[in-house]
Short mmCIF file of C-alpha atoms in Angstrom, two decimals:
data_model
loop_
_atom_site.label_atom_id
_atom_site.label_comp_id
_atom_site.label_asym_id
_atom_site.label_seq_id
_atom_site.Cartn_x
_atom_site.Cartn_y
_atom_site.Cartn_z
CA MET E 1 30.56 7.62 15.59
CA ASN E 2 31.90 4.08 15.34
CA ASP E 3 30.48 3.73 11.78
CA LEU E 4 32.29 6.89 10.75
CA TRP E 5 35.67 5.48 11.79
CA MET E 6 34.87 2.13 10.20
CA ASN E 7 33.96 3.81 6.89
CA PHE E 8 37.08 5.95 7.09
CA ALA E 9 39.29 2.89 7.68
CA LEU E 10 37.65 1.04 4.77
CA GLU E 11 38.17 4.00 2.44
CA ILE E 12 41.83 4.28 3.41
CA ALA E 13 42.30 0.54 2.88
CA LEU E 14 40.57 0.71 -0.52
CA PHE E 15 42.61 3.70 -1.69
CA SER E 16 45.82 2.06 -0.44
CA ILE E 17 45.08 -1.10 -2.44
CA LEU E 18 44.21 0.93 -5.53
CA GLY E 19 47.37 3.02 -5.13
CA ILE E 20 49.59 -0.05 -4.85
CA GLY E 21 47.90 -1.58 -7.89
CA TYR E 22 48.42 1.62 -9.89
CA TYR E 23 52.07 1.75 -8.83
CA PHE E 24 52.76 -1.75 -10.14
CA TYR E 25 50.81 -1.02 -13.34
CA GLN E 26 52.92 2.08 -14.06
CA LYS E 27 56.13 0.26 -13.15
CA ARG E 28 55.28 -2.50 -15.64
CA LYS E 29 54.57 0.08 -18.36
CA ILE E 30 57.91 1.82 -17.77
CA ILE E 31 59.82 -1.47 -17.83
CA HIS E 32 58.03 -2.51 -21.04
CA PHE E 33 58.90 0.84 -22.64
CA GLU E 34 62.57 0.57 -21.65
CA GLU E 35 62.75 -2.94 -23.12
CA ASN E 36 61.31 -1.71 -26.43
CA LYS E 37 63.02 1.68 -26.56
CA ASN E 38 65.47 0.86 -29.35
CA PRO E 39 62.84 -0.42 -31.80
CA ILE E 40 60.65 2.60 -31.06
CA ILE E 41 63.51 5.03 -31.74
CA ILE E 42 64.66 3.14 -34.85
CA ASN E 43 61.09 3.11 -36.15
CA TYR E 44 60.93 6.89 -35.67
CA ILE E 45 64.20 7.32 -37.61
CA LEU E 46 62.84 5.07 -40.36
CA GLU E 47 59.68 7.17 -40.65
CA ILE E 48 61.76 10.36 -40.95
CA CYS E 49 64.01 8.73 -43.57
CA LEU E 50 60.99 7.67 -45.59
CA ALA E 51 59.61 11.20 -45.39
CA GLU E 52 62.95 12.62 -46.56
CA LYS E 53 63.20 10.20 -49.45
CA THR E 54 62.59 11.91 -52.77
CA GLU E 55 61.80 10.50 -56.16
CA SER E 56 65.45 10.49 -57.16
CA LYS E 57 67.52 7.43 -56.40
CA GLU E 58 69.66 8.11 -53.36
CA LYS E 59 71.55 4.88 -52.83
CA GLU E 60 72.90 5.85 -49.42
CA LEU E 61 69.46 6.68 -48.01
CA ASP E 62 67.98 3.55 -49.58
CA ASP E 63 70.70 1.42 -47.97
CA LEU E 64 70.02 3.03 -44.60
CA ILE E 65 66.28 2.42 -44.94
CA ILE E 66 66.94 -1.25 -45.74
CA GLU E 67 69.25 -1.58 -42.72
CA LEU E 68 66.67 0.00 -40.41
CA ASP E 69 63.92 -2.21 -41.79
CA ASP E 70 66.06 -5.32 -41.37
CA TYR E 71 66.53 -4.46 -37.70
CA LEU E 72 62.84 -3.77 -37.15
CA THR E 73 61.78 -7.03 -38.83
CA GLN E 74 64.33 -8.83 -36.64
CA LYS E 75 66.52 -9.97 -39.51
CA LYS E 76 69.44 -8.37 -37.66
CA PRO E 77 69.76 -8.50 -33.86
CA THR E 78 71.46 -5.14 -33.31
CA PRO E 79 70.50 -1.66 -34.48
CA PRO E 80 72.67 -0.23 -37.28
CA ILE E 81 74.26 2.46 -35.14
CA LYS E 82 77.49 2.68 -37.15
CA LYS E 83 75.54 3.01 -40.40
CA LEU E 84 73.37 5.74 -38.84
CA ARG E 85 76.40 7.63 -37.56
CA ASP E 86 78.20 7.36 -40.90
CA PHE E 87 75.12 8.52 -42.82
CA SER E 88 74.50 11.47 -40.50
CA GLU E 89 78.08 12.65 -41.07
CA SER E 90 77.89 12.30 -44.86
CA ALA E 91 76.98 14.99 -47.38
CA PHE E 92 73.85 13.05 -48.41
CA CYS E 93 72.12 13.70 -45.10
CA SER E 94 69.86 16.72 -44.79
CA PRO E 95 70.27 18.98 -41.72
CA ARG E 96 66.86 17.97 -40.34
CA LEU E 97 67.58 14.26 -40.70
CA LYS E 98 71.06 14.75 -39.23
CA GLU E 99 69.58 16.38 -36.14
CA VAL E 100 67.02 13.57 -35.69
CA ILE E 101 69.62 10.83 -36.12
CA GLN E 102 72.13 12.40 -33.73
CA SER E 103 69.56 13.00 -30.99
CA SER E 104 68.22 9.48 -31.44
CA LEU E 105 71.69 7.98 -31.22
CA LYS E 106 72.29 9.85 -27.97
CA GLU E 107 69.07 8.37 -26.59
CA ILE E 108 70.01 4.84 -27.67
CA GLU E 109 73.52 5.11 -26.22
CA ASN E 110 72.24 6.39 -22.87
CA GLU E 111 70.95 2.96 -21.88
#
């Protein structure tokens, strides 16, 4: 009977240690994601812009792509939020791209 309680106590101690370790692992992942949220969102917008880009020369979209790339390659320290907002409100922006940019801007501004 004594061995049963000893095994039970060891199992509870083991699961408690594993649970605490898993908690700190998940907490570190969440903090790392929050630190890198802006580049992840900007990268997603860049991918959508590249998919929307057609063979014709669209200077406004090309300028936006360059701005986004400059931010992602750390040539500029801040994301081009004003440029994104201006482009999404222009006539050159497709409805799908406008929706993606506006929802992404909301996510960035909710920090």
